[in-house]
PDB file of C-alpha atoms and ligand atoms in Angstrom:
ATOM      1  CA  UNK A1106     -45.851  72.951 -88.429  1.00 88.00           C
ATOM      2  CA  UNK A1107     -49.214  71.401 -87.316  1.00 89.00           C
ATOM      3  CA  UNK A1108     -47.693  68.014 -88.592  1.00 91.00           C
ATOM      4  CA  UNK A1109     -45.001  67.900 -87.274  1.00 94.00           C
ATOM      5  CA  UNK A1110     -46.204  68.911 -83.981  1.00 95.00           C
ATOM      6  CA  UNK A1111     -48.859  66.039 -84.331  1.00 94.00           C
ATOM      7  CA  UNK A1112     -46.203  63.792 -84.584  1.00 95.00           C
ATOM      8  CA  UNK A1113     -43.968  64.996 -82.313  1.00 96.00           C
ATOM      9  CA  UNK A1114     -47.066  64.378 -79.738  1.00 96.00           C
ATOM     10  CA  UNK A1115     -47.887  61.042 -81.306  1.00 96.00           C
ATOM     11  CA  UNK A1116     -43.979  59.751 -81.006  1.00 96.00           C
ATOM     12  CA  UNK A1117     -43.192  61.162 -77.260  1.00 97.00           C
ATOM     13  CA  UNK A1118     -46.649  59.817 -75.993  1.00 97.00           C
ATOM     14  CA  UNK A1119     -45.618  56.505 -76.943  1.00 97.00           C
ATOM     15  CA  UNK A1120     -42.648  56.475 -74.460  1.00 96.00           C
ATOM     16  CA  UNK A1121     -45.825  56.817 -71.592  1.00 96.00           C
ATOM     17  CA  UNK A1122     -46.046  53.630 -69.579  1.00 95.00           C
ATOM     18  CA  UNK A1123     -48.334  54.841 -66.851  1.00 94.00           C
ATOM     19  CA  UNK A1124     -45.357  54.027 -64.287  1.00 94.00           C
ATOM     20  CA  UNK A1125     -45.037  57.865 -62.445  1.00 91.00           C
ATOM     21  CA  UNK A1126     -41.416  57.746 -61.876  1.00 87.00           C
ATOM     22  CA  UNK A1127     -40.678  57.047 -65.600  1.00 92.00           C
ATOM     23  CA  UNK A1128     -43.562  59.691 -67.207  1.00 94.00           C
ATOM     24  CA  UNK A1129     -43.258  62.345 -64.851  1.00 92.00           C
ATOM     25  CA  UNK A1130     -39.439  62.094 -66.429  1.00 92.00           C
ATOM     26  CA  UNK A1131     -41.156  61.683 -69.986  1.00 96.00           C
ATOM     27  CA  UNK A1132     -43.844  64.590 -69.236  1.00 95.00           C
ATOM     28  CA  UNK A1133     -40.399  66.861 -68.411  1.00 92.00           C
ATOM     29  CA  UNK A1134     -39.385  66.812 -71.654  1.00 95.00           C
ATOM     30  CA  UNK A1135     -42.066  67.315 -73.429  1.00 97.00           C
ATOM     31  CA  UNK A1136     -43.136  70.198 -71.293  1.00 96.00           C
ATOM     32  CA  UNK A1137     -39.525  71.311 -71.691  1.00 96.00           C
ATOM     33  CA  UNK A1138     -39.815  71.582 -75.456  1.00 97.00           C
ATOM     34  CA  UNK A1139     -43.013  73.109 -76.295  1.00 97.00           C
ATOM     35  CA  UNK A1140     -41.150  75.956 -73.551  1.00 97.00           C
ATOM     36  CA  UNK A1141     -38.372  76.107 -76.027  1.00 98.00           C
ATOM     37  CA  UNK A1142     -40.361  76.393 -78.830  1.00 98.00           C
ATOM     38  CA  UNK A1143     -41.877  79.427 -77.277  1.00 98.00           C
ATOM     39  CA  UNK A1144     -38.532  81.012 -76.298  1.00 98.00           C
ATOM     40  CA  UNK A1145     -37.394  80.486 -79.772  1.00 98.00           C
ATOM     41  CA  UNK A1146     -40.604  82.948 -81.489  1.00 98.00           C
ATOM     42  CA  UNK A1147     -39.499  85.030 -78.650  1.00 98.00           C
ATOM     43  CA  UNK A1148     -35.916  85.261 -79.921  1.00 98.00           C
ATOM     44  CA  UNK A1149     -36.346  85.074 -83.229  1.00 98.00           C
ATOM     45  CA  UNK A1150     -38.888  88.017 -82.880  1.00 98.00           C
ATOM     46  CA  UNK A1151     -36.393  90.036 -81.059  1.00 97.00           C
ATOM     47  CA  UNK A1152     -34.411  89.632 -83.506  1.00 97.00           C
ATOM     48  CA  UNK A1153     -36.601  90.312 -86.455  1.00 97.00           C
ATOM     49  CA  UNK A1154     -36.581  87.329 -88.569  1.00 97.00           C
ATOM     50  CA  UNK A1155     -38.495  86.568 -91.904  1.00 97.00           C
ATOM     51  CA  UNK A1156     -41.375  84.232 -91.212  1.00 97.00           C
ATOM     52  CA  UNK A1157     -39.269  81.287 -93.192  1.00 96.00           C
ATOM     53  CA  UNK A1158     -36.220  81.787 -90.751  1.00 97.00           C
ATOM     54  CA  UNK A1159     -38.642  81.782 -87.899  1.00 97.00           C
ATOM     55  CA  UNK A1160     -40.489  78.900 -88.797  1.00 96.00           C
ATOM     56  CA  UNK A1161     -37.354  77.099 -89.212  1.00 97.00           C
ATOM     57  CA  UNK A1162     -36.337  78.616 -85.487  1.00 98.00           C
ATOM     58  CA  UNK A1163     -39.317  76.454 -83.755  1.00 98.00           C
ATOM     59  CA  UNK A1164     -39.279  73.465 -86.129  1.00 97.00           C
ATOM     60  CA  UNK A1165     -35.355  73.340 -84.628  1.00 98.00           C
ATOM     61  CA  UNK A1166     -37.157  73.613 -81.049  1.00 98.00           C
ATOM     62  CA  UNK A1167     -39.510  71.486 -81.470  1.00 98.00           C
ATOM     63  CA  UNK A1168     -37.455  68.356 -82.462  1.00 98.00           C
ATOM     64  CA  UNK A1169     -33.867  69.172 -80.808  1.00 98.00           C
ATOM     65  CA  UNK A1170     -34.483  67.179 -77.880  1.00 97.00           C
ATOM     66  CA  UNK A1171     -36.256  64.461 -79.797  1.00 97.00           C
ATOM     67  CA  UNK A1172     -33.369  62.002 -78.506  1.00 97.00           C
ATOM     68  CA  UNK A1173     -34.190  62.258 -74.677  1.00 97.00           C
ATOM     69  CA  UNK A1174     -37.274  59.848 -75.175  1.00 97.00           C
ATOM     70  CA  UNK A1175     -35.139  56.973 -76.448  1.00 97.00           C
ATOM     71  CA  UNK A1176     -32.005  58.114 -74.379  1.00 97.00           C
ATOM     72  CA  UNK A1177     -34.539  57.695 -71.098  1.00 96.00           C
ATOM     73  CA  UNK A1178     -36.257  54.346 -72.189  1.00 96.00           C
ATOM     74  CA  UNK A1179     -33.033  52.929 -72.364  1.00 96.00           C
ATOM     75  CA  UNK A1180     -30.887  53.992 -69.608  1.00 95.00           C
ATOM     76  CA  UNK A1181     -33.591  55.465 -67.334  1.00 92.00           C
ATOM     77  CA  UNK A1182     -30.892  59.080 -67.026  1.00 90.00           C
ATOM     78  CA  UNK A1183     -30.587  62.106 -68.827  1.00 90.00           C
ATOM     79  CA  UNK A1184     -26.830  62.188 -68.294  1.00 87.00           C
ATOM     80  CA  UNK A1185     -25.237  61.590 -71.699  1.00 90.00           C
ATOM     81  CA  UNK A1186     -22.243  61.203 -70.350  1.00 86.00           C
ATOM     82  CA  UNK A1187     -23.226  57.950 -68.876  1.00 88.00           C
ATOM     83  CA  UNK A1188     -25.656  56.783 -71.578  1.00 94.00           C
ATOM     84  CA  UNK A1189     -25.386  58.324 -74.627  1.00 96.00           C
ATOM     85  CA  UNK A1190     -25.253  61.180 -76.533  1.00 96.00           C
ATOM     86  CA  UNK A1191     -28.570  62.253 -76.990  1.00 97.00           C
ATOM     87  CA  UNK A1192     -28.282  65.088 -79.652  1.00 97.00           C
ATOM     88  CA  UNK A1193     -27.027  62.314 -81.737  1.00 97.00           C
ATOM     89  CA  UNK A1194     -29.227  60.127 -80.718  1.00 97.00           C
ATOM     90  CA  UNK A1195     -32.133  62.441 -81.737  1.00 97.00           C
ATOM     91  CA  UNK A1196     -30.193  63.058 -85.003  1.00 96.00           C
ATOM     92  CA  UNK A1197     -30.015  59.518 -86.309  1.00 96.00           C
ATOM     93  CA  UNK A1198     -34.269  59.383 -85.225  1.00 95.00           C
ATOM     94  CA  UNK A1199     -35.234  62.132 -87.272  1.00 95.00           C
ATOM     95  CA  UNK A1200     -33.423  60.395 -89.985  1.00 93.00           C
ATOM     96  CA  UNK A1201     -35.248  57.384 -89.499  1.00 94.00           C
ATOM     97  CA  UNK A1202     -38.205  58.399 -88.622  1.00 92.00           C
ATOM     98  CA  UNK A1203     -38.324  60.115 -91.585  1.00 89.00           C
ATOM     99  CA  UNK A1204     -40.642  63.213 -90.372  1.00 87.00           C
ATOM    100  CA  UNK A1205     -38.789  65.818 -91.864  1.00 92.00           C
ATOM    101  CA  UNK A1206     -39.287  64.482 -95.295  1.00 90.00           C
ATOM    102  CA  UNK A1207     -42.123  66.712 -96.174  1.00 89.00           C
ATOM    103  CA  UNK A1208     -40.028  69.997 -96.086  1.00 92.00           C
ATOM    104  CA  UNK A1209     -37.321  70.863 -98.782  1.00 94.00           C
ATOM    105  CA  UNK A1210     -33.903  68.981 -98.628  1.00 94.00           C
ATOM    106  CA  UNK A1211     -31.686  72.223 -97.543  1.00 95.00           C
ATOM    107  CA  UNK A1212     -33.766  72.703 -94.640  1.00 96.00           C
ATOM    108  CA  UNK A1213     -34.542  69.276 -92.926  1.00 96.00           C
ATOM    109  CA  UNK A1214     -30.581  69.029 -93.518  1.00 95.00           C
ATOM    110  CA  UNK A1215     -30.322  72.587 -91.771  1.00 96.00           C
ATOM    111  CA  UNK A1216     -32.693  71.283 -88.970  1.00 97.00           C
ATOM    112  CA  UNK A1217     -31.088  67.941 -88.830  1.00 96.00           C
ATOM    113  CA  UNK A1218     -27.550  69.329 -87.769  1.00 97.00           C
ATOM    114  CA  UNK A1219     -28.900  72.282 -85.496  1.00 97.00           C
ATOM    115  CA  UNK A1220     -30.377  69.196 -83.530  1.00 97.00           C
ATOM    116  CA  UNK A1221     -27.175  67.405 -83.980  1.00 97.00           C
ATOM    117  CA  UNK A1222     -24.696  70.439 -82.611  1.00 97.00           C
ATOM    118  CA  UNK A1223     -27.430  71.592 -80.150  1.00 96.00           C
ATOM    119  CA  UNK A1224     -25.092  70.363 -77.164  1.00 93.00           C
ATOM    120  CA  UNK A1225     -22.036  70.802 -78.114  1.00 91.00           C
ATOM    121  CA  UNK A1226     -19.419  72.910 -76.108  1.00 82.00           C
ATOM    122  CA  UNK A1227     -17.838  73.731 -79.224  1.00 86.00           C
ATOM    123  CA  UNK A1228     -19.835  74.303 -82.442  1.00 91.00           C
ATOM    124  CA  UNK A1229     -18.321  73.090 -85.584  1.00 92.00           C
ATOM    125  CA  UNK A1230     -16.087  76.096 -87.146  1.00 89.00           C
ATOM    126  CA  UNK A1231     -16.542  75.161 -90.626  1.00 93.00           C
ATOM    127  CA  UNK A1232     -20.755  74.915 -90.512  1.00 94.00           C
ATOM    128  CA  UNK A1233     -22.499  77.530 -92.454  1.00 96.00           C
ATOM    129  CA  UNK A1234     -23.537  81.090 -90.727  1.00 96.00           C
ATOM    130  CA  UNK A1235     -27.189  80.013 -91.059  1.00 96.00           C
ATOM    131  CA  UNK A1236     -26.834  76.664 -89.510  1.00 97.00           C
ATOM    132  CA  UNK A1237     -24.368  78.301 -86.910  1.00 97.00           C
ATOM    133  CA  UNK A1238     -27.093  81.244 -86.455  1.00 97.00           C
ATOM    134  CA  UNK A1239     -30.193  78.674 -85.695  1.00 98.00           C
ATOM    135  CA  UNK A1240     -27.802  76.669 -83.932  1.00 98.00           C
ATOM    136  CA  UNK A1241     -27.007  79.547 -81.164  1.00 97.00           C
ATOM    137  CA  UNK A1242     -30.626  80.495 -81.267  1.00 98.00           C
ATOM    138  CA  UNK A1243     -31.285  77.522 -79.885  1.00 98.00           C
ATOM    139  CA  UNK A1244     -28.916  76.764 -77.587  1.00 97.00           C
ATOM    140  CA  UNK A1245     -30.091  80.298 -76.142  1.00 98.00           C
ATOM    141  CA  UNK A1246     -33.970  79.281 -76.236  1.00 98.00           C
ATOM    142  CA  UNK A1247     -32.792  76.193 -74.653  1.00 97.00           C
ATOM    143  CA  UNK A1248     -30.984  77.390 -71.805  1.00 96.00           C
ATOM    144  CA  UNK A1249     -33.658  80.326 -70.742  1.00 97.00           C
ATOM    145  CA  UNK A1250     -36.146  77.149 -70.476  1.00 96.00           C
ATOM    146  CA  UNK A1251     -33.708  75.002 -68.160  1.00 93.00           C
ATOM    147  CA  UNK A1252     -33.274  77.628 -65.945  1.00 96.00           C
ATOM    148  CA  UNK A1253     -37.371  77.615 -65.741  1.00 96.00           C
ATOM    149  CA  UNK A1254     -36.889  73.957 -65.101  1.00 91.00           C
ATOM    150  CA  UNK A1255     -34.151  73.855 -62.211  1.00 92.00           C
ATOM    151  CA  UNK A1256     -35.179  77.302 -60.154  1.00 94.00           C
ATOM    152  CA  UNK A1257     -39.194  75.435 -60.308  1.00 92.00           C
ATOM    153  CA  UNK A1258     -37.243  72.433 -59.269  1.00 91.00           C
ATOM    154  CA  UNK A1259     -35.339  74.111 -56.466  1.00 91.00           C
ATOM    155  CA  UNK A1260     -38.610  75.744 -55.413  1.00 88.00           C
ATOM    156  CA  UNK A1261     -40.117  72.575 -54.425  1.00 86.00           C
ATOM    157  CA  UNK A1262     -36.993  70.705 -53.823  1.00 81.00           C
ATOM    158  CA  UNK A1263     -37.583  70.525 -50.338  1.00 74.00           C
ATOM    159  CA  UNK A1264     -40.846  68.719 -50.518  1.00 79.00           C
ATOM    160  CA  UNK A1265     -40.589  66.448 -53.993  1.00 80.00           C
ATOM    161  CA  UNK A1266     -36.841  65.074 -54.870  1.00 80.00           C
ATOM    162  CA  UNK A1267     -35.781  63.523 -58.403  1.00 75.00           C
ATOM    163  CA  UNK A1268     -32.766  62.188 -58.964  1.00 75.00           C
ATOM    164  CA  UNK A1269     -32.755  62.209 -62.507  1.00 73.00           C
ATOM    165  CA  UNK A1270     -32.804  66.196 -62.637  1.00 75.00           C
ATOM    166  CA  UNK A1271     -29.703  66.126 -59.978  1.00 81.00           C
ATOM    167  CA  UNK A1272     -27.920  63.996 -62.056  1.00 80.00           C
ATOM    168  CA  UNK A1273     -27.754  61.719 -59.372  1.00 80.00           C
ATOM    169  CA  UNK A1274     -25.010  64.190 -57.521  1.00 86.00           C
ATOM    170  CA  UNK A1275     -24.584  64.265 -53.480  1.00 89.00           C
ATOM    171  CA  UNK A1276     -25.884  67.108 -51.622  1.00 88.00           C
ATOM    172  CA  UNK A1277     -22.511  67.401 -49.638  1.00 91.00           C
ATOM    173  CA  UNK A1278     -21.408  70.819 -48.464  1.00 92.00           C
ATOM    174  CA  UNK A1279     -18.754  73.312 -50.167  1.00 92.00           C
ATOM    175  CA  UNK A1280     -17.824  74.500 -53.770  1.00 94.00           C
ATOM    176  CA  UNK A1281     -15.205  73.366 -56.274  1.00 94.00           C
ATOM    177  CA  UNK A1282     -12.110  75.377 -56.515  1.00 95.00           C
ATOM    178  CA  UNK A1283     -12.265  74.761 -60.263  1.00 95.00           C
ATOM    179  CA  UNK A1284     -15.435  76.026 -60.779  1.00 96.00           C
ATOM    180  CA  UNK A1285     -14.932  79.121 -58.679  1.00 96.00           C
ATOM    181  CA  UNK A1286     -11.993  79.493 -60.876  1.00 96.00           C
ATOM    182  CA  UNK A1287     -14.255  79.279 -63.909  1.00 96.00           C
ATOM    183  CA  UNK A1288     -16.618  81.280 -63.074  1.00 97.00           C
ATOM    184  CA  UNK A1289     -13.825  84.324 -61.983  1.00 97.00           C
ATOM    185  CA  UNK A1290     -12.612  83.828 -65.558  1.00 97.00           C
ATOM    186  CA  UNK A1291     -16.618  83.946 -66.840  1.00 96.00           C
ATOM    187  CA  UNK A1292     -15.967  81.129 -68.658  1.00 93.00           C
ATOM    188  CA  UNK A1293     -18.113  78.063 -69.006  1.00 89.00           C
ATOM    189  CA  UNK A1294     -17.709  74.992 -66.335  1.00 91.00           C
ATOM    190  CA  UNK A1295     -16.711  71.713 -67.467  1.00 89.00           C
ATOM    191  CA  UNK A1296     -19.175  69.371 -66.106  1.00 87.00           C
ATOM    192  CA  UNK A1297     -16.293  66.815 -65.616  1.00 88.00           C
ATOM    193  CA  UNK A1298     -15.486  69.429 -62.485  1.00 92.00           C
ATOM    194  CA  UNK A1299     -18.527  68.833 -61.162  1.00 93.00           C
ATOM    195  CA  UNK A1300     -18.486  66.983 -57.525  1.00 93.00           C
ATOM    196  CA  UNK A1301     -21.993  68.120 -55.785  1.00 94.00           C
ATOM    197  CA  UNK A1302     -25.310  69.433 -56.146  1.00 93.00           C
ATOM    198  CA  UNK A1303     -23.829  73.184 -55.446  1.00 95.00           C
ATOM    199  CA  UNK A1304     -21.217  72.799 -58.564  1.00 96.00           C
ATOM    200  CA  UNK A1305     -24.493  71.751 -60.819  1.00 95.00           C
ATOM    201  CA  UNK A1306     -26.004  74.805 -59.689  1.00 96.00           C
ATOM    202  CA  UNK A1307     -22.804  77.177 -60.506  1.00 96.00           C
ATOM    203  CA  UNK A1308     -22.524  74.928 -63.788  1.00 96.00           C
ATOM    204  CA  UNK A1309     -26.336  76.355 -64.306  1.00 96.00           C
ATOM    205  CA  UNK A1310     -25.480  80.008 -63.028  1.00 96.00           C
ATOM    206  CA  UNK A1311     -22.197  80.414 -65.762  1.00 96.00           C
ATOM    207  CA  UNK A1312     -24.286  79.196 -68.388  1.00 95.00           C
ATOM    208  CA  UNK A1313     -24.424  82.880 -68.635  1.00 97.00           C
ATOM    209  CA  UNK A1314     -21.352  83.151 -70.285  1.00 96.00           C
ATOM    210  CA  UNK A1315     -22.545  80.947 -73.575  1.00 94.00           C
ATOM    211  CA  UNK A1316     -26.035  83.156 -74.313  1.00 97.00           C
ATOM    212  CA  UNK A1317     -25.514  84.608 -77.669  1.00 97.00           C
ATOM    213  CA  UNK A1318     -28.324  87.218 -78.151  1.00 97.00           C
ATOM    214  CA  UNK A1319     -28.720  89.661 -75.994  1.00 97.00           C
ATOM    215  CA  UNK A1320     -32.559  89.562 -76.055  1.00 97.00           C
ATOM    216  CA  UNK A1321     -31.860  86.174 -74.155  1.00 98.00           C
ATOM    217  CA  UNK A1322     -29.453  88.306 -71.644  1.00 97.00           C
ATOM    218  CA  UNK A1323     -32.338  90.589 -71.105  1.00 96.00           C
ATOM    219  CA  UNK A1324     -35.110  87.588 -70.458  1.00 97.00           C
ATOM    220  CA  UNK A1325     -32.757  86.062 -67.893  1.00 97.00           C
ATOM    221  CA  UNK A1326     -32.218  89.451 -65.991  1.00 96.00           C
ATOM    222  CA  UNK A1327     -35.978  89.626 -66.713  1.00 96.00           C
ATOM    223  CA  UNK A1328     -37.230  86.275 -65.773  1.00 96.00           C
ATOM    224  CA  UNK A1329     -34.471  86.370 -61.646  1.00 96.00           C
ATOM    225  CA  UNK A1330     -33.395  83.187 -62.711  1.00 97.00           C
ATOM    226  CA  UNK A1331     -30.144  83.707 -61.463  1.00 97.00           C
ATOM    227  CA  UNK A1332     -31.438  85.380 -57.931  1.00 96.00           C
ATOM    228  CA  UNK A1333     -33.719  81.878 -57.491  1.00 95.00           C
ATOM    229  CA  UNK A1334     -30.274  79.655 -57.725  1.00 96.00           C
ATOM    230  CA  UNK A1335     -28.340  81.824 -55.914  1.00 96.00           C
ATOM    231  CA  UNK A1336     -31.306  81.258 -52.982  1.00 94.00           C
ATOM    232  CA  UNK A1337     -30.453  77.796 -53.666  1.00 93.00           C
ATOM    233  CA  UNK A1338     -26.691  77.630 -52.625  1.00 95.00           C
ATOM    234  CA  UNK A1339     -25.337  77.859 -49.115  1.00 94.00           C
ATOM    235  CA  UNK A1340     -24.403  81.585 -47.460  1.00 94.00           C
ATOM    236  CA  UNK A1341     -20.446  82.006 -48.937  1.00 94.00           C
ATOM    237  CA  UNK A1342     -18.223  84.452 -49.867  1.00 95.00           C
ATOM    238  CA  UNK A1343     -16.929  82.826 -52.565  1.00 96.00           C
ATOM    239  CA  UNK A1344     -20.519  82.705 -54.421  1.00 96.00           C
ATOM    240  CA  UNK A1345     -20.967  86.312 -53.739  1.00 96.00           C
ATOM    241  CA  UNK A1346     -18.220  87.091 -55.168  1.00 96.00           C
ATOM    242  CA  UNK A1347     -18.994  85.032 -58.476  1.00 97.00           C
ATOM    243  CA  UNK A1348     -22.182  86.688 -58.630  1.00 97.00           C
ATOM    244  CA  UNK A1349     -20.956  90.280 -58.174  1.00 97.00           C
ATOM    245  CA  UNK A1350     -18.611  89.178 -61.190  1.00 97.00           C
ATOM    246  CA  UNK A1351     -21.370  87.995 -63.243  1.00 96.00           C
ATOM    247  CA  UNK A1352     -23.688  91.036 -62.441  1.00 95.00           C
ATOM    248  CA  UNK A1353     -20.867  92.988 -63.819  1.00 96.00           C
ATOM    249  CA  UNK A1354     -20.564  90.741 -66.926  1.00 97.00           C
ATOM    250  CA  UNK A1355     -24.572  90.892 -67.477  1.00 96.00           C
ATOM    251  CA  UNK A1356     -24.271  94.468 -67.220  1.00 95.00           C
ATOM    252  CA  UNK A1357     -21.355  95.075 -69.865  1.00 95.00           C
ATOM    253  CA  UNK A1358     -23.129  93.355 -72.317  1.00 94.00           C
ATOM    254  CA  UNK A1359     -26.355  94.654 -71.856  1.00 92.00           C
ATOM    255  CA  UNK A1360     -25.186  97.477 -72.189  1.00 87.00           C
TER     256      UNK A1360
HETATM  257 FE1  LIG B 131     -30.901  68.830 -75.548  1.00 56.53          FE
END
């Protein structure tokens, strides 16, 4: 673990260039992972794992975002869907960086494709229930820490802008009836229905729907994340009524 964090350090330091506007985006992610790594013990503590599963948990943490570094030296965004996919980005470093090499062959591979399906909206049916398990750990870890990142981000919105956490989208009044729809139906948005900086926001509120554990449930009700968006978007009955609906959801399977 202490190697691999040393060279996670080593590798994401070298994508520093002492320009602000490119290392504060650099510093994000590396702040952003050593978060997930910590939301990860959390989980996998909740959910009493053996001390191999867990280490295996935050060595998945640790490296599944390892792709953003390239992904932003190259097209200065974090929006794959105009650069590139950055899970698979980060999968084809670790394999050539080589830095899993040092652990046995089943798990680097295990690690390896958690990183690789970390993003997907579907996760591959035929994977195994281990690599399926780590993989909705993390995607649970992951999502408790980017609702840290956008409610701090909202907090100080007003004073410090960047456009690479907005995903470049206008701030333009109104909702989309698509994602209102969505979000009735607590299902996941489709980012492709996304037209303004309120739709990002309800993209990050019905991430909801896609936690797995309920530990993570609890940590989000926990945590207000939800309440510090919500203060975020405009006065509208619409949004009321999608958070009443996802109260009730929350609720349900808490309980
Ligand atoms: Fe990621």
């Amino acid at each position: 673990m202490d190697h691999l964090k040393q060279w996670f350090d080593e590798y994401t330091a070298s994508f520093l260039t002492g320009v602000e506007d490119n290392d504060r985006n650099i510093r994000l992610k590396q702040e952003h992972t050593h978060r997930v790594c910590q939301e990860s013990l959390f989980l996998a503590d909740a959910l009493n794992l053996d001390a191999k599963q867990r280490d295996l948990s935050e060595i998945a943490a640790l490296l599944h975002d390892i792709g953003r570094f390239e992904q932003y030296r190259r097209f200065q965004t974090f929006a794959d869907d105009r650069s590139v996919d950055h899970a698979r980005l980060g999968h084809a470093t670790l394999k050539k960086k080589g830095c899993l090499d040092r652990i046995a062959p089943a798990d680097k591979d295990l690690i390896e494709r958690v990183v690789l399906y970390h993003n997907r909206a579907f996760l591959p049916e035929e994977e195994s229930e281990e690599c399926l398990f780590h993989t909705r750990l993390l995607r649970d870890a992951d999502k408790l820490d980017i609702w840290y990142v956008v409610t701090s981000y909202y907090a100080e919105m007003a004073t410090k802008r960047n456009p690479t956490i907005e995903l470049g989208l206008p701030d333009t009044p109104g909702i989309s009836d698509k994602i209102h729809a969505s979000l009735m139906n607590r299902t996941v948005v489709l980012k492709e229905h996304m037209q303004n900086l309120n739709d990002f926001k309800l993209l990050q509120i019905g991430w909801v729907f896609d936690l797995n554990f309920v530990p993570a449930l609890r940590r989000l009700e926990t945590r207000g994340y939800l309440d510090m968006i919500k203060k975020a978007l405009p006065m509208d009955p619409r949004i009321d009524e999608i958070y009443e609906n996802i109260a009730d959801y929350m609720h349900e399977r808490m309980r």
